[in-house]
């Protein structure tokens, strides 16, 4: 295919033969919403969006595209934050959203097989209805697909206790670049029979194939849950409290929110802060487990973490009210324009110093603003920069991260946005193997061009 973005009629006809013409969308008005990413920063173009419903249809579509040498862009819920979900070079867009549905819930072993386009929220609800729990949770739960969360190895608010998405992926089915199907769905807890291919595809960001089905590990449900909002007059005390909470209690989330972003959030939501006043630093702490966890959280946050003010909610509505403030951070910041997003980890002991350094850099820059929040329990901070031209500031902050021994992508992935920074976190030996794996599975480099490899 010489000209990405233009698809000869015979290719369209071959694609239509796979699953019918209504699965091959060429009307620009129907395509337009899928060409811009959630952040608004990445806007691409494509001649066609394919909407297969079955693995066999994905295989058929990819087989045709391979035959004609056409580049491909995979998309799930299009909530990714690193520019990896939209066709930036005129690739054919393959949406996996309609490959959806819960296929099997094994209530005895606590496993579930789901098609890739199923939303995270549906997986969570089905798990609960089946007497289990799917622990991955993030603000985009109603739109993000399970395939997208696996492709990006999404983190979210429960990583502290339950791990990243990878920890829940027991098996997986993928369609390879040439349309062949690789099924690795057995999901035995113990199975040392060679390479664990589901792990290879988890976090591969659509560069190795289309994920079509996943076997997920479920965890036991909780008897009780409680959420506490803690106000602190200073950053050092708040960060000290994060360490205290982790030491004294098996908390499942500790999120950090700062006064300036919370002001945007309460304005955006049209609510008032559940605390008596606006504190410089607010932690949101979630505990969940067996009976007694609510009392235990209340006593630990009062005695062990020394906040200046505490509000605890144990009923569902109260918990949701507290979480709404955290969930609305990204949306509230987007009201200011298109931010530059940095999703970084710094070692726990460097969190307070790093926030101070970012603030100093913003003052020195003089033109931009930094909105900082994140998953304090695992050292993952989201720095959103707004202002006329924050590129230089962004680079400076990423250098601070690398110098601190951190990661330039904690949970969102590399996408197209952080490609230039991959070498700062991964060694030459690792990058060579990345390239060898990519070349073996996608020799023509047609899958998600520009993602992860630039
Ligand atoms: P998309 O955005 O469509 O795609 C993401 C990447 O995966 C792309 O490279 C795409 O090509 C590839 N891909 C998608 N589906 C497949 C598939 N089936 N097969 C192969 N490749 C595929 N992330 C976190 O880690 N933690 C958070 O706390 C978090 N919070 C968020 C909050 C909000 C409000 C928003 C908007 C996003 C948030 N995210 C968070 C970003 C997160 O990465 C995505 O929400 C999710 O993981 C992506 O799922 P998706 O279906 O939208 O994938
Ligand atoms: C979150 O934790 C997401 O809310 C989004 O990872 C982060 O918008 C962001 O920068
Ligand atoms: Zn996050």
PDB file of C-alpha atoms in Angstrom, residues 258 261 333 339-346 354-355 357-359 361-362 369-375 380-386 390 393-394 397-398 400-401 412 417-418:
ATOM      1  CA  UNK A 258      -3.986  19.266  45.985  1.00  0.00           C
ATOM      2  CA  UNK A 261      -7.049  21.088  41.439  1.00  0.00           C
ATOM      3  CA  UNK A 333      -8.515  20.057  34.118  1.00  0.00           C
ATOM      4  CA  UNK A 339      -3.225  19.740  28.818  1.00  0.00           C
ATOM      5  CA  UNK A 340       0.185  18.138  28.353  1.00  0.00           C
ATOM      6  CA  UNK A 341      -0.060  14.955  30.409  1.00  0.00           C
ATOM      7  CA  UNK A 342       2.833  13.449  32.311  1.00  0.00           C
ATOM      8  CA  UNK A 343       2.163  10.155  34.082  1.00  0.00           C
ATOM      9  CA  UNK A 344       5.188   9.428  36.201  1.00  0.00           C
ATOM     10  CA  UNK A 345       6.393   7.326  39.100  1.00  0.00           C
ATOM     11  CA  UNK A 346       9.035   8.541  41.502  1.00  0.00           C
ATOM     12  CA  UNK A 354       9.484  15.991  43.402  1.00  0.00           C
ATOM     13  CA  UNK A 355       6.260  17.964  43.855  1.00  0.00           C
ATOM     14  CA  UNK A 357      10.739  20.651  42.253  1.00  0.00           C
ATOM     15  CA  UNK A 358       7.840  20.715  39.783  1.00  0.00           C
ATOM     16  CA  UNK A 359       6.419  23.770  41.503  1.00  0.00           C
ATOM     17  CA  UNK A 361      10.133  24.659  37.648  1.00  0.00           C
ATOM     18  CA  UNK A 362       6.680  26.133  36.974  1.00  0.00           C
ATOM     19  CA  UNK A 369       0.685  25.881  35.281  1.00  0.00           C
ATOM     20  CA  UNK A 370       1.075  22.378  36.716  1.00  0.00           C
ATOM     21  CA  UNK A 371      -1.904  20.474  38.105  1.00  0.00           C
ATOM     22  CA  UNK A 372      -0.677  17.567  40.190  1.00  0.00           C
ATOM     23  CA  UNK A 373      -2.601  14.602  41.592  1.00  0.00           C
ATOM     24  CA  UNK A 374      -2.334  10.847  41.576  1.00  0.00           C
ATOM     25  CA  UNK A 375      -1.986   7.494  43.228  1.00  0.00           C
ATOM     26  CA  UNK A 380       2.421   7.545  40.707  1.00  0.00           C
ATOM     27  CA  UNK A 381       1.810  11.240  40.097  1.00  0.00           C
ATOM     28  CA  UNK A 382      -0.123  12.796  37.220  1.00  0.00           C
ATOM     29  CA  UNK A 383       1.305  16.175  36.246  1.00  0.00           C
ATOM     30  CA  UNK A 384      -0.974  18.042  33.831  1.00  0.00           C
ATOM     31  CA  UNK A 385       0.586  21.154  32.310  1.00  0.00           C
ATOM     32  CA  UNK A 386      -1.511  23.959  30.893  1.00  0.00           C
ATOM     33  CA  UNK A 390       4.708  23.774  28.044  1.00  0.00           C
ATOM     34  CA  UNK A 393       8.785  22.448  30.917  1.00  0.00           C
ATOM     35  CA  UNK A 394       7.488  18.925  30.252  1.00  0.00           C
ATOM     36  CA  UNK A 397      10.055  17.549  34.506  1.00  0.00           C
ATOM     37  CA  UNK A 398      10.672  14.219  32.786  1.00  0.00           C
ATOM     38  CA  UNK A 400      13.718  15.257  36.993  1.00  0.00           C
ATOM     39  CA  UNK A 401      11.824  11.961  36.998  1.00  0.00           C
ATOM     40  CA  UNK A 412      -0.752   4.974  30.687  1.00  0.00           C
ATOM     41  CA  UNK A 417       3.453  10.595  23.132  1.00  0.00           C
ATOM     42  CA  UNK A 418       6.390   9.186  25.108  1.00  0.00           C
TER      43      UNK A 418
END
